[in-house]
Structures are given as C-alpha cells and as structure tokens.
C-alpha cells in the first residue's frame, strides 16, 4: 500500500507495509536509504545475529596509547606528540562516522515503525533496533517465492483482462512494474516475447471494445434522431 506526500517542490511516495505483496517495494526503500547512509551491513535481515556487523564506538586515544605509563600530553616527546595527534585526528574522523551511522540507524528504526501498518505493529513490540524489527517483519510478511509467483501471475492475468475503463498511463505503469517483477523471478509467463504478445493482444481487444462502444453510441444517436423526425 502506497501513501503519497506532496509539496511545492517534490512528491514522495511511501510504501506502507500491510501485506506480503508490499514487502518487496517496502524493503527496497528501507534498504536503499540504509545503503546510502552506510548502515545496511548493520541491519540486513538476511544475516544471522552472528554474521551481522556491529557498530562499535571508537575509543579515544590517550597519551598512554603512544607512551606506556604517560598520563599527560606534556610528558610526551616531540615525535610522540606528532604520533598522538595523528591518532586523535583519525579518532575524530571515526567518531564522526560512528555518530552519523548511529543517527541513521536510530532514524531507520523509527521509520520502520512509521511505515508499518497498524495491524502489524504488534510484531515490533520489544524490538528496539532496526535489525530486530526488520528481522521480525521479514519472518512474518516476506512472501516466499512460490506464493509471490502466484500473486504476480494473478495480477498479470488481471491486467490482461482489465484494460477497459482504466487510464492508459496507470495501466501501462502496472504492466511494466508487474512484468519486471515476474522477470526477476524468471516466471515463464514473461519469458522471451510472451509478454509482448500478451500486451498486443490486450491492446487489440481494448481497441475492439472501443470501436464497439463508438458504434453503439452512434447507433443510439441515430435512433434518437429518427424518433424526433
């Protein structure tokens, strides 16, 4: 299920995770944002807890890091101070990266709840991290390949039969989206030129329907005029 937010500059579409058929698009948006922020490896639900990379805050170096037993910077030699400063510079960079990723993970954790349908929020209870929430949602709402394949085939056949009365742009968008997803699963219904042939057949049937409607309307008008004479 998709929700749209509009402003004068941009239109954003947010997918709400309500049922298994929403999973693919919903997860894509979460994964895309997490990847851009460099945090997907810390919350990828396809990984086990053991395999998952841990985000660890870097430890600030001290004078003792470069000279054992030293507690004050003033006690360091000139060379040791240079080494210590290099370590501090590296730590500051790593700390900024850590804080950025920690903030992104916190935002993702909140976003997961905000984009999950109310009927599924119970799955997130007691789950405080993005990984735990993604894992729980995947276990309950990620469709298996067989079920997803059946859903797509049903939608595909429905598209072939429901061209009438639909806006061309919306019908074409659905056709492209569904056939792309079917190709990803390597479904035979869209192998080779089958989808192109189905598209042409659907279009041909629609044009025949339009011609029939126009002929009926013309006949109705003629009859009305004849009755007036």
mmCIF file with all atom_site columns, C-alpha atoms in Angstrom:
data_model
loop_
_atom_site.group_PDB
_atom_site.id
_atom_site.type_symbol
_atom_site.label_atom_id
_atom_site.label_alt_id
_atom_site.label_comp_id
_atom_site.label_asym_id
_atom_site.label_entity_id
_atom_site.label_seq_id
_atom_site.pdbx_PDB_ins_code
_atom_site.Cartn_x
_atom_site.Cartn_y
_atom_site.Cartn_z
_atom_site.occupancy
_atom_site.B_iso_or_equiv
_atom_site.pdbx_formal_charge
_atom_site.auth_seq_id
_atom_site.auth_comp_id
_atom_site.auth_asym_id
_atom_site.auth_atom_id
_atom_site.pdbx_PDB_model_num
ATOM 1   C CA . UNK A 1 1   ? 0.000   0.000   0.000   1.00 0.00 ? 1   UNK A CA 1
ATOM 2   C CA . UNK A 1 2   ? 1.437   3.371   -1.026  1.00 0.00 ? 2   UNK A CA 1
ATOM 3   C CA . UNK A 1 3   ? 0.912   6.762   0.626   1.00 0.00 ? 3   UNK A CA 1
ATOM 4   C CA . UNK A 1 4   ? 1.809   9.989   -1.166  1.00 0.00 ? 4   UNK A CA 1
ATOM 5   C CA . UNK A 1 5   ? 3.109   13.199  0.401   1.00 0.00 ? 5   UNK A CA 1
ATOM 6   C CA . UNK A 1 6   ? 3.211   16.323  -1.776  1.00 0.00 ? 6   UNK A CA 1
ATOM 7   C CA . UNK A 1 7   ? 4.907   19.705  -1.521  1.00 0.00 ? 7   UNK A CA 1
ATOM 8   C CA . UNK A 1 8   ? 5.587   22.508  -3.965  1.00 0.00 ? 8   UNK A CA 1
ATOM 9   C CA . UNK A 1 9   ? 8.983   21.028  -4.800  1.00 0.00 ? 9   UNK A CA 1
ATOM 10  C CA . UNK A 1 10  ? 8.715   17.260  -4.587  1.00 0.00 ? 10  UNK A CA 1
ATOM 11  C CA . UNK A 1 11  ? 6.264   14.391  -4.357  1.00 0.00 ? 11  UNK A CA 1
ATOM 12  C CA . UNK A 1 12  ? 7.252   11.498  -2.111  1.00 0.00 ? 12  UNK A CA 1
ATOM 13  C CA . UNK A 1 13  ? 5.680   8.066   -2.201  1.00 0.00 ? 13  UNK A CA 1
ATOM 14  C CA . UNK A 1 14  ? 5.969   5.944   0.920   1.00 0.00 ? 14  UNK A CA 1
ATOM 15  C CA . UNK A 1 15  ? 5.020   2.282   0.839   1.00 0.00 ? 15  UNK A CA 1
ATOM 16  C CA . UNK A 1 16  ? 3.138   1.122   3.944   1.00 0.00 ? 16  UNK A CA 1
ATOM 17  C CA . UNK A 1 17  ? 3.900   -2.468  4.905   1.00 0.00 ? 17  UNK A CA 1
ATOM 18  C CA . UNK A 1 18  ? 0.483   -4.027  5.337   1.00 0.00 ? 18  UNK A CA 1
ATOM 19  C CA . UNK A 1 19  ? 0.587   -7.363  3.488   1.00 0.00 ? 19  UNK A CA 1
ATOM 20  C CA . UNK A 1 20  ? 3.155   -9.693  1.867   1.00 0.00 ? 20  UNK A CA 1
ATOM 21  C CA . UNK A 1 21  ? 2.691   -8.097  -1.557  1.00 0.00 ? 21  UNK A CA 1
ATOM 22  C CA . UNK A 1 22  ? 4.001   -4.798  -0.085  1.00 0.00 ? 22  UNK A CA 1
ATOM 23  C CA . UNK A 1 23  ? 7.225   -6.376  1.186   1.00 0.00 ? 23  UNK A CA 1
ATOM 24  C CA . UNK A 1 24  ? 9.429   -6.064  -1.906  1.00 0.00 ? 24  UNK A CA 1
ATOM 25  C CA . UNK A 1 25  ? 8.837   -2.351  -2.513  1.00 0.00 ? 25  UNK A CA 1
ATOM 26  C CA . UNK A 1 26  ? 8.802   -1.516  1.201   1.00 0.00 ? 26  UNK A CA 1
ATOM 27  C CA . UNK A 1 27  ? 12.111  -3.285  1.818   1.00 0.00 ? 27  UNK A CA 1
ATOM 28  C CA . UNK A 1 28  ? 13.666  -1.672  -1.262  1.00 0.00 ? 28  UNK A CA 1
ATOM 29  C CA . UNK A 1 29  ? 13.018  1.815   0.164   1.00 0.00 ? 29  UNK A CA 1
ATOM 30  C CA . UNK A 1 30  ? 14.432  0.884   3.576   1.00 0.00 ? 30  UNK A CA 1
ATOM 31  C CA . UNK A 1 31  ? 17.480  -0.850  2.060   1.00 0.00 ? 31  UNK A CA 1
ATOM 32  C CA . UNK A 1 32  ? 18.133  1.977   -0.394  1.00 0.00 ? 32  UNK A CA 1
ATOM 33  C CA . UNK A 1 33  ? 18.203  4.603   2.350   1.00 0.00 ? 33  UNK A CA 1
ATOM 34  C CA . UNK A 1 34  ? 20.279  2.402   4.665   1.00 0.00 ? 34  UNK A CA 1
ATOM 35  C CA . UNK A 1 35  ? 22.811  1.724   1.914   1.00 0.00 ? 35  UNK A CA 1
ATOM 36  C CA . UNK A 1 36  ? 23.180  5.432   1.152   1.00 0.00 ? 36  UNK A CA 1
ATOM 37  C CA . UNK A 1 37  ? 23.892  6.033   4.847   1.00 0.00 ? 37  UNK A CA 1
ATOM 38  C CA . UNK A 1 38  ? 26.366  3.156   5.027   1.00 0.00 ? 38  UNK A CA 1
ATOM 39  C CA . UNK A 1 39  ? 24.381  1.174   7.607   1.00 0.00 ? 39  UNK A CA 1
ATOM 40  C CA . UNK A 1 40  ? 22.802  -1.739  5.702   1.00 0.00 ? 40  UNK A CA 1
ATOM 41  C CA . UNK A 1 41  ? 25.522  -4.135  6.870   1.00 0.00 ? 41  UNK A CA 1
ATOM 42  C CA . UNK A 1 42  ? 24.456  -3.340  10.445  1.00 0.00 ? 42  UNK A CA 1
ATOM 43  C CA . UNK A 1 43  ? 20.765  -4.211  9.946   1.00 0.00 ? 43  UNK A CA 1
ATOM 44  C CA . UNK A 1 44  ? 20.484  -6.593  6.967   1.00 0.00 ? 44  UNK A CA 1
ATOM 45  C CA . UNK A 1 45  ? 17.709  -9.051  7.975   1.00 0.00 ? 45  UNK A CA 1
ATOM 46  C CA . UNK A 1 46  ? 19.139  -11.714 5.649   1.00 0.00 ? 46  UNK A CA 1
ATOM 47  C CA . UNK A 1 47  ? 22.081  -12.118 8.031   1.00 0.00 ? 47  UNK A CA 1
ATOM 48  C CA . UNK A 1 48  ? 22.116  -14.014 11.295  1.00 0.00 ? 48  UNK A CA 1
ATOM 49  C CA . UNK A 1 49  ? 22.892  -12.187 14.530  1.00 0.00 ? 49  UNK A CA 1
ATOM 50  C CA . UNK A 1 50  ? 26.323  -13.815 14.482  1.00 0.00 ? 50  UNK A CA 1
ATOM 51  C CA . UNK A 1 51  ? 27.081  -12.654 10.921  1.00 0.00 ? 51  UNK A CA 1
ATOM 52  C CA . UNK A 1 52  ? 25.796  -9.118  11.424  1.00 0.00 ? 52  UNK A CA 1
ATOM 53  C CA . UNK A 1 53  ? 28.423  -6.388  11.592  1.00 0.00 ? 53  UNK A CA 1
ATOM 54  C CA . UNK A 1 54  ? 28.382  -4.499  14.911  1.00 0.00 ? 54  UNK A CA 1
ATOM 55  C CA . UNK A 1 55  ? 28.572  -0.722  15.104  1.00 0.00 ? 55  UNK A CA 1
ATOM 56  C CA . UNK A 1 56  ? 31.159  -0.017  17.807  1.00 0.00 ? 56  UNK A CA 1
ATOM 57  C CA . UNK A 1 57  ? 32.067  3.439   19.085  1.00 0.00 ? 57  UNK A CA 1
ATOM 58  C CA . UNK A 1 58  ? 35.790  4.133   18.548  1.00 0.00 ? 58  UNK A CA 1
ATOM 59  C CA . UNK A 1 59  ? 37.933  4.527   21.657  1.00 0.00 ? 59  UNK A CA 1
ATOM 60  C CA . UNK A 1 60  ? 39.586  7.905   22.099  1.00 0.00 ? 60  UNK A CA 1
ATOM 61  C CA . UNK A 1 61  ? 43.383  7.559   22.291  1.00 0.00 ? 61  UNK A CA 1
ATOM 62  C CA . UNK A 1 62  ? 45.279  8.791   25.349  1.00 0.00 ? 62  UNK A CA 1
ATOM 63  C CA . UNK A 1 63  ? 48.933  9.749   25.820  1.00 0.00 ? 63  UNK A CA 1
ATOM 64  C CA . UNK A 1 64  ? 49.465  6.229   27.187  1.00 0.00 ? 64  UNK A CA 1
ATOM 65  C CA . UNK A 1 65  ? 48.491  4.898   23.751  1.00 0.00 ? 65  UNK A CA 1
ATOM 66  C CA . UNK A 1 66  ? 51.828  6.111   22.348  1.00 0.00 ? 66  UNK A CA 1
ATOM 67  C CA . UNK A 1 67  ? 53.906  6.002   25.535  1.00 0.00 ? 67  UNK A CA 1
ATOM 68  C CA . UNK A 1 68  ? 53.150  3.449   28.224  1.00 0.00 ? 68  UNK A CA 1
ATOM 69  C CA . UNK A 1 69  ? 52.647  4.909   31.667  1.00 0.00 ? 69  UNK A CA 1
ATOM 70  C CA . UNK A 1 70  ? 52.319  8.512   30.430  1.00 0.00 ? 70  UNK A CA 1
ATOM 71  C CA . UNK A 1 71  ? 49.184  10.338  31.569  1.00 0.00 ? 71  UNK A CA 1
ATOM 72  C CA . UNK A 1 72  ? 49.758  13.885  30.302  1.00 0.00 ? 72  UNK A CA 1
ATOM 73  C CA . UNK A 1 73  ? 50.368  15.115  26.775  1.00 0.00 ? 73  UNK A CA 1
ATOM 74  C CA . UNK A 1 74  ? 53.084  17.413  28.087  1.00 0.00 ? 74  UNK A CA 1
ATOM 75  C CA . UNK A 1 75  ? 55.059  14.344  29.096  1.00 0.00 ? 75  UNK A CA 1
ATOM 76  C CA . UNK A 1 76  ? 55.352  13.153  25.507  1.00 0.00 ? 76  UNK A CA 1
ATOM 77  C CA . UNK A 1 77  ? 58.378  13.762  23.338  1.00 0.00 ? 77  UNK A CA 1
ATOM 78  C CA . UNK A 1 78  ? 58.027  15.799  20.153  1.00 0.00 ? 78  UNK A CA 1
ATOM 79  C CA . UNK A 1 79  ? 57.788  12.679  17.997  1.00 0.00 ? 79  UNK A CA 1
ATOM 80  C CA . UNK A 1 80  ? 55.323  11.096  20.360  1.00 0.00 ? 80  UNK A CA 1
ATOM 81  C CA . UNK A 1 81  ? 53.134  14.198  20.257  1.00 0.00 ? 81  UNK A CA 1
ATOM 82  C CA . UNK A 1 82  ? 53.039  14.025  16.470  1.00 0.00 ? 82  UNK A CA 1
ATOM 83  C CA . UNK A 1 83  ? 52.011  10.367  16.619  1.00 0.00 ? 83  UNK A CA 1
ATOM 84  C CA . UNK A 1 84  ? 49.424  11.159  19.268  1.00 0.00 ? 84  UNK A CA 1
ATOM 85  C CA . UNK A 1 85  ? 47.944  13.964  17.143  1.00 0.00 ? 85  UNK A CA 1
ATOM 86  C CA . UNK A 1 86  ? 47.684  11.619  14.159  1.00 0.00 ? 86  UNK A CA 1
ATOM 87  C CA . UNK A 1 87  ? 45.783  9.160   16.337  1.00 0.00 ? 87  UNK A CA 1
ATOM 88  C CA . UNK A 1 88  ? 43.484  11.925  17.570  1.00 0.00 ? 88  UNK A CA 1
ATOM 89  C CA . UNK A 1 89  ? 42.754  13.068  14.004  1.00 0.00 ? 89  UNK A CA 1
ATOM 90  C CA . UNK A 1 90  ? 41.926  9.505   12.969  1.00 0.00 ? 90  UNK A CA 1
ATOM 91  C CA . UNK A 1 91  ? 39.712  9.079   16.038  1.00 0.00 ? 91  UNK A CA 1
ATOM 92  C CA . UNK A 1 92  ? 37.809  12.301  15.321  1.00 0.00 ? 92  UNK A CA 1
ATOM 93  C CA . UNK A 1 93  ? 37.072  11.105  11.774  1.00 0.00 ? 93  UNK A CA 1
ATOM 94  C CA . UNK A 1 94  ? 35.980  7.672   13.001  1.00 0.00 ? 94  UNK A CA 1
ATOM 95  C CA . UNK A 1 95  ? 33.873  9.258   15.739  1.00 0.00 ? 95  UNK A CA 1
ATOM 96  C CA . UNK A 1 96  ? 32.023  11.455  13.231  1.00 0.00 ? 96  UNK A CA 1
ATOM 97  C CA . UNK A 1 97  ? 31.386  8.407   11.054  1.00 0.00 ? 97  UNK A CA 1
ATOM 98  C CA . UNK A 1 98  ? 30.152  6.457   14.070  1.00 0.00 ? 98  UNK A CA 1
ATOM 99  C CA . UNK A 1 99  ? 27.784  9.249   15.158  1.00 0.00 ? 99  UNK A CA 1
ATOM 100 C CA . UNK A 1 100 ? 26.435  9.614   11.618  1.00 0.00 ? 100 UNK A CA 1
ATOM 101 C CA . UNK A 1 101 ? 25.737  5.895   11.340  1.00 0.00 ? 101 UNK A CA 1
ATOM 102 C CA . UNK A 1 102 ? 24.253  5.693   14.820  1.00 0.00 ? 102 UNK A CA 1
ATOM 103 C CA . UNK A 1 103 ? 21.894  8.559   13.993  1.00 0.00 ? 103 UNK A CA 1
ATOM 104 C CA . UNK A 1 104 ? 20.950  6.908   10.683  1.00 0.00 ? 104 UNK A CA 1
ATOM 105 C CA . UNK A 1 105 ? 20.228  3.622   12.465  1.00 0.00 ? 105 UNK A CA 1
ATOM 106 C CA . UNK A 1 106 ? 18.031  5.395   15.013  1.00 0.00 ? 106 UNK A CA 1
ATOM 107 C CA . UNK A 1 107 ? 16.120  7.166   12.233  1.00 0.00 ? 107 UNK A CA 1
ATOM 108 C CA . UNK A 1 108 ? 15.689  3.896   10.336  1.00 0.00 ? 108 UNK A CA 1
ATOM 109 C CA . UNK A 1 109 ? 14.403  2.175   13.474  1.00 0.00 ? 109 UNK A CA 1
ATOM 110 C CA . UNK A 1 110 ? 11.766  4.888   13.837  1.00 0.00 ? 110 UNK A CA 1
ATOM 111 C CA . UNK A 1 111 ? 10.957  4.893   10.120  1.00 0.00 ? 111 UNK A CA 1
ATOM 112 C CA . UNK A 1 112 ? 10.294  1.157   10.164  1.00 0.00 ? 112 UNK A CA 1
ATOM 113 C CA . UNK A 1 113 ? 7.551   1.662   12.744  1.00 0.00 ? 113 UNK A CA 1
ATOM 114 C CA . UNK A 1 114 ? 6.143   4.704   10.945  1.00 0.00 ? 114 UNK A CA 1
ATOM 115 C CA . UNK A 1 115 ? 5.813   2.806   7.658   1.00 0.00 ? 115 UNK A CA 1
ATOM 116 C CA . UNK A 1 116 ? 4.380   -0.391  9.130   1.00 0.00 ? 116 UNK A CA 1
ATOM 117 C CA . UNK A 1 117 ? 0.599   -0.758  9.048   1.00 0.00 ? 117 UNK A CA 1
ATOM 118 C CA . UNK A 1 118 ? -1.144  -0.535  12.415  1.00 0.00 ? 118 UNK A CA 1
ATOM 119 C CA . UNK A 1 119 ? -2.303  -4.135  12.099  1.00 0.00 ? 119 UNK A CA 1
ATOM 120 C CA . UNK A 1 120 ? 1.350   -5.267  12.071  1.00 0.00 ? 120 UNK A CA 1
ATOM 121 C CA . UNK A 1 121 ? 2.796   -3.031  14.790  1.00 0.00 ? 121 UNK A CA 1
ATOM 122 C CA . UNK A 1 122 ? 2.477   -5.816  17.348  1.00 0.00 ? 122 UNK A CA 1
ATOM 123 C CA . UNK A 1 123 ? 5.353   -7.538  15.529  1.00 0.00 ? 123 UNK A CA 1
ATOM 124 C CA . UNK A 1 124 ? 7.664   -4.699  16.596  1.00 0.00 ? 124 UNK A CA 1
ATOM 125 C CA . UNK A 1 125 ? 6.874   -4.827  20.295  1.00 0.00 ? 125 UNK A CA 1
ATOM 126 C CA . UNK A 1 126 ? 10.033  -5.402  22.314  1.00 0.00 ? 126 UNK A CA 1
ATOM 127 C CA . UNK A 1 127 ? 12.211  -4.839  19.223  1.00 0.00 ? 127 UNK A CA 1
ATOM 128 C CA . UNK A 1 128 ? 14.447  -1.814  19.826  1.00 0.00 ? 128 UNK A CA 1
ATOM 129 C CA . UNK A 1 129 ? 16.882  -1.991  16.884  1.00 0.00 ? 129 UNK A CA 1
ATOM 130 C CA . UNK A 1 130 ? 16.448  -1.690  13.142  1.00 0.00 ? 130 UNK A CA 1
ATOM 131 C CA . UNK A 1 131 ? 17.822  -5.208  12.675  1.00 0.00 ? 131 UNK A CA 1
ATOM 132 C CA . UNK A 1 132 ? 15.424  -6.774  15.178  1.00 0.00 ? 132 UNK A CA 1
ATOM 133 C CA . UNK A 1 133 ? 12.448  -5.023  13.576  1.00 0.00 ? 133 UNK A CA 1
ATOM 134 C CA . UNK A 1 134 ? 13.434  -5.897  10.004  1.00 0.00 ? 134 UNK A CA 1
ATOM 135 C CA . UNK A 1 135 ? 14.051  -9.491  11.029  1.00 0.00 ? 135 UNK A CA 1
ATOM 136 C CA . UNK A 1 136 ? 10.640  -9.804  12.699  1.00 0.00 ? 136 UNK A CA 1
ATOM 137 C CA . UNK A 1 137 ? 8.800   -8.242  9.765   1.00 0.00 ? 137 UNK A CA 1
ATOM 138 C CA . UNK A 1 138 ? 10.645  -10.428 7.284   1.00 0.00 ? 138 UNK A CA 1
ATOM 139 C CA . UNK A 1 139 ? 9.734   -13.595 9.165   1.00 0.00 ? 139 UNK A CA 1
ATOM 140 C CA . UNK A 1 140 ? 6.030   -12.729 9.118   1.00 0.00 ? 140 UNK A CA 1
ATOM 141 C CA . UNK A 1 141 ? 5.466   -10.675 5.966   1.00 0.00 ? 141 UNK A CA 1
ATOM 142 C CA . UNK A 1 142 ? 8.115   -11.605 3.423   1.00 0.00 ? 142 UNK A CA 1
ATOM 143 C CA . UNK A 1 143 ? 6.344   -13.768 0.822   1.00 0.00 ? 143 UNK A CA 1
ATOM 144 C CA . UNK A 1 144 ? 8.086   -16.945 -0.226  1.00 0.00 ? 144 UNK A CA 1
ATOM 145 C CA . UNK A 1 145 ? 8.932   -17.285 -3.886  1.00 0.00 ? 145 UNK A CA 1
ATOM 146 C CA . UNK A 1 146 ? 6.104   -19.683 -4.707  1.00 0.00 ? 146 UNK A CA 1
ATOM 147 C CA . UNK A 1 147 ? 3.407   -17.511 -3.137  1.00 0.00 ? 147 UNK A CA 1
ATOM 148 C CA . UNK A 1 148 ? 4.875   -14.341 -4.637  1.00 0.00 ? 148 UNK A CA 1
ATOM 149 C CA . UNK A 1 149 ? 4.937   -16.005 -8.043  1.00 0.00 ? 149 UNK A CA 1
ATOM 150 C CA . UNK A 1 150 ? 1.261   -16.933 -7.772  1.00 0.00 ? 150 UNK A CA 1
ATOM 151 C CA . UNK A 1 151 ? 0.332   -13.393 -6.719  1.00 0.00 ? 151 UNK A CA 1
ATOM 152 C CA . UNK A 1 152 ? 2.176   -11.882 -9.674  1.00 0.00 ? 152 UNK A CA 1
ATOM 153 C CA . UNK A 1 153 ? 0.620   -14.292 -12.175 1.00 0.00 ? 153 UNK A CA 1
ATOM 154 C CA . UNK A 1 154 ? -2.862  -13.430 -10.876 1.00 0.00 ? 154 UNK A CA 1
ATOM 155 C CA . UNK A 1 155 ? -2.120  -9.695  -11.168 1.00 0.00 ? 155 UNK A CA 1
ATOM 156 C CA . UNK A 1 156 ? -0.688  -10.199 -14.650 1.00 0.00 ? 156 UNK A CA 1
ATOM 157 C CA . UNK A 1 157 ? -3.762  -12.022 -15.892 1.00 0.00 ? 157 UNK A CA 1
ATOM 158 C CA . UNK A 1 158 ? -5.983  -9.433  -14.280 1.00 0.00 ? 158 UNK A CA 1
ATOM 159 C CA . UNK A 1 159 ? -4.109  -6.716  -16.191 1.00 0.00 ? 159 UNK A CA 1
ATOM 160 C CA . UNK A 1 160 ? -4.763  -8.540  -19.438 1.00 0.00 ? 160 UNK A CA 1
ATOM 161 C CA . UNK A 1 161 ? -8.484  -8.567  -18.698 1.00 0.00 ? 161 UNK A CA 1
ATOM 162 C CA . UNK A 1 162 ? -8.988  -5.149  -17.078 1.00 0.00 ? 162 UNK A CA 1
ATOM 163 C CA . UNK A 1 163 ? -7.681  -2.695  -19.682 1.00 0.00 ? 163 UNK A CA 1
ATOM 164 C CA . UNK A 1 164 ? -11.208 -1.389  -20.207 1.00 0.00 ? 164 UNK A CA 1
ATOM 165 C CA . UNK A 1 165 ? -12.152 1.693   -18.253 1.00 0.00 ? 165 UNK A CA 1
ATOM 166 C CA . UNK A 1 166 ? -8.643  2.323   -16.938 1.00 0.00 ? 166 UNK A CA 1
ATOM 167 C CA . UNK A 1 167 ? -6.402  5.291   -17.607 1.00 0.00 ? 167 UNK A CA 1
ATOM 168 C CA . UNK A 1 168 ? -3.724  4.373   -20.135 1.00 0.00 ? 168 UNK A CA 1
ATOM 169 C CA . UNK A 1 169 ? -0.850  5.696   -18.007 1.00 0.00 ? 169 UNK A CA 1
ATOM 170 C CA . UNK A 1 170 ? -1.858  3.755   -14.902 1.00 0.00 ? 170 UNK A CA 1
ATOM 171 C CA . UNK A 1 171 ? -2.406  0.549   -16.824 1.00 0.00 ? 171 UNK A CA 1
ATOM 172 C CA . UNK A 1 172 ? 0.973   0.839   -18.563 1.00 0.00 ? 172 UNK A CA 1
ATOM 173 C CA . UNK A 1 173 ? 2.763   1.578   -15.280 1.00 0.00 ? 173 UNK A CA 1
ATOM 174 C CA . UNK A 1 174 ? 1.240   -1.513  -13.674 1.00 0.00 ? 174 UNK A CA 1
ATOM 175 C CA . UNK A 1 175 ? 2.110   -3.621  -16.729 1.00 0.00 ? 175 UNK A CA 1
ATOM 176 C CA . UNK A 1 176 ? 5.781   -2.574  -16.642 1.00 0.00 ? 176 UNK A CA 1
ATOM 177 C CA . UNK A 1 177 ? 6.095   -2.977  -12.864 1.00 0.00 ? 177 UNK A CA 1
ATOM 178 C CA . UNK A 1 178 ? 4.479   -6.415  -12.715 1.00 0.00 ? 178 UNK A CA 1
ATOM 179 C CA . UNK A 1 179 ? 6.282   -7.845  -15.746 1.00 0.00 ? 179 UNK A CA 1
ATOM 180 C CA . UNK A 1 180 ? 9.620   -6.576  -14.372 1.00 0.00 ? 180 UNK A CA 1
ATOM 181 C CA . UNK A 1 181 ? 8.953   -8.337  -11.063 1.00 0.00 ? 181 UNK A CA 1
ATOM 182 C CA . UNK A 1 182 ? 7.962   -11.511 -12.916 1.00 0.00 ? 182 UNK A CA 1
ATOM 183 C CA . UNK A 1 183 ? 11.205  -11.445 -14.907 1.00 0.00 ? 183 UNK A CA 1
ATOM 184 C CA . UNK A 1 184 ? 13.142  -11.109 -11.664 1.00 0.00 ? 184 UNK A CA 1
ATOM 185 C CA . UNK A 1 185 ? 11.565  -14.409 -10.564 1.00 0.00 ? 185 UNK A CA 1
ATOM 186 C CA . UNK A 1 186 ? 12.124  -15.871 -14.048 1.00 0.00 ? 186 UNK A CA 1
ATOM 187 C CA . UNK A 1 187 ? 8.443   -16.740 -14.496 1.00 0.00 ? 187 UNK A CA 1
ATOM 188 C CA . UNK A 1 188 ? 7.626   -18.447 -17.820 1.00 0.00 ? 188 UNK A CA 1
ATOM 189 C CA . UNK A 1 189 ? 4.655   -16.136 -18.472 1.00 0.00 ? 189 UNK A CA 1
ATOM 190 C CA . UNK A 1 190 ? 7.044   -13.345 -19.479 1.00 0.00 ? 190 UNK A CA 1
ATOM 191 C CA . UNK A 1 191 ? 9.895   -15.350 -20.979 1.00 0.00 ? 191 UNK A CA 1
ATOM 192 C CA . UNK A 1 192 ? 11.027  -14.453 -24.491 1.00 0.00 ? 192 UNK A CA 1
ATOM 193 C CA . UNK A 1 193 ? 8.402   -12.465 -26.376 1.00 0.00 ? 193 UNK A CA 1
ATOM 194 C CA . UNK A 1 194 ? 5.377   -13.782 -24.481 1.00 0.00 ? 194 UNK A CA 1
ATOM 195 C CA . UNK A 1 195 ? 4.749   -10.573 -22.559 1.00 0.00 ? 195 UNK A CA 1
ATOM 196 C CA . UNK A 1 196 ? 4.991   -8.502  -25.753 1.00 0.00 ? 196 UNK A CA 1
ATOM 197 C CA . UNK A 1 197 ? 2.468   -10.799 -27.429 1.00 0.00 ? 197 UNK A CA 1
ATOM 198 C CA . UNK A 1 198 ? 0.131   -10.609 -24.433 1.00 0.00 ? 198 UNK A CA 1
ATOM 199 C CA . UNK A 1 199 ? 0.454   -6.824  -24.468 1.00 0.00 ? 199 UNK A CA 1
ATOM 200 C CA . UNK A 1 200 ? -0.511  -6.609  -28.139 1.00 0.00 ? 200 UNK A CA 1
ATOM 201 C CA . UNK A 1 201 ? -3.460  -8.949  -27.611 1.00 0.00 ? 201 UNK A CA 1
ATOM 202 C CA . UNK A 1 202 ? -4.703  -6.902  -24.653 1.00 0.00 ? 202 UNK A CA 1
ATOM 203 C CA . UNK A 1 203 ? -4.389  -3.688  -26.660 1.00 0.00 ? 203 UNK A CA 1
ATOM 204 C CA . UNK A 1 204 ? -6.146  -5.221  -29.655 1.00 0.00 ? 204 UNK A CA 1
ATOM 205 C CA . UNK A 1 205 ? -9.050  -6.398  -27.506 1.00 0.00 ? 205 UNK A CA 1
ATOM 206 C CA . UNK A 1 206 ? -9.319  -2.942  -25.973 1.00 0.00 ? 206 UNK A CA 1
ATOM 207 C CA . UNK A 1 207 ? -9.434  -1.245  -29.362 1.00 0.00 ? 207 UNK A CA 1
ATOM 208 C CA . UNK A 1 208 ? -12.163 -3.646  -30.477 1.00 0.00 ? 208 UNK A CA 1
ATOM 209 C CA . UNK A 1 209 ? -14.072 -2.741  -27.325 1.00 0.00 ? 209 UNK A CA 1
ATOM 210 C CA . UNK A 1 210 ? -13.654 0.976   -28.059 1.00 0.00 ? 210 UNK A CA 1
ATOM 211 C CA . UNK A 1 211 ? -14.903 0.512   -31.640 1.00 0.00 ? 211 UNK A CA 1
ATOM 212 C CA . UNK A 1 212 ? -17.934 -1.415  -30.382 1.00 0.00 ? 212 UNK A CA 1
ATOM 213 C CA . UNK A 1 213 ? -18.700 1.344   -27.870 1.00 0.00 ? 213 UNK A CA 1
ATOM 214 C CA . UNK A 1 214 ? -18.422 4.052   -30.514 1.00 0.00 ? 214 UNK A CA 1
ATOM 215 C CA . UNK A 1 215 ? -20.668 2.100   -32.921 1.00 0.00 ? 215 UNK A CA 1
ATOM 216 C CA . UNK A 1 216 ? -23.225 1.613   -30.156 1.00 0.00 ? 216 UNK A CA 1
ATOM 217 C CA . UNK A 1 217 ? -23.158 5.316   -29.283 1.00 0.00 ? 217 UNK A CA 1
ATOM 218 C CA . UNK A 1 218 ? -23.528 6.256   -32.959 1.00 0.00 ? 218 UNK A CA 1
ATOM 219 C CA . UNK A 1 219 ? -26.438 3.848   -33.381 1.00 0.00 ? 219 UNK A CA 1
ATOM 220 C CA . UNK A 1 220 ? -28.126 5.266   -30.278 1.00 0.00 ? 220 UNK A CA 1
ATOM 221 C CA . UNK A 1 221 ? -27.798 8.826   -31.565 1.00 0.00 ? 221 UNK A CA 1
ATOM 222 C CA . UNK A 1 222 ? -29.182 7.877   -34.993 1.00 0.00 ? 222 UNK A CA 1
ATOM 223 C CA . UNK A 1 223 ? -32.168 6.150   -33.422 1.00 0.00 ? 223 UNK A CA 1
ATOM 224 C CA . UNK A 1 224 ? -32.848 9.181   -31.237 1.00 0.00 ? 224 UNK A CA 1
ATOM 225 C CA . UNK A 1 225 ? -32.760 11.496  -34.274 1.00 0.00 ? 225 UNK A CA 1
ATOM 226 C CA . UNK A 1 226 ? -35.055 9.232   -36.260 1.00 0.00 ? 226 UNK A CA 1
ATOM 227 C CA . UNK A 1 227 ? -37.567 9.232   -33.421 1.00 0.00 ? 227 UNK A CA 1
ATOM 228 C CA . UNK A 1 228 ? -37.556 13.040  -33.413 1.00 0.00 ? 228 UNK A CA 1
ATOM 229 C CA . UNK A 1 229 ? -38.448 13.247  -37.095 1.00 0.00 ? 229 UNK A CA 1
#
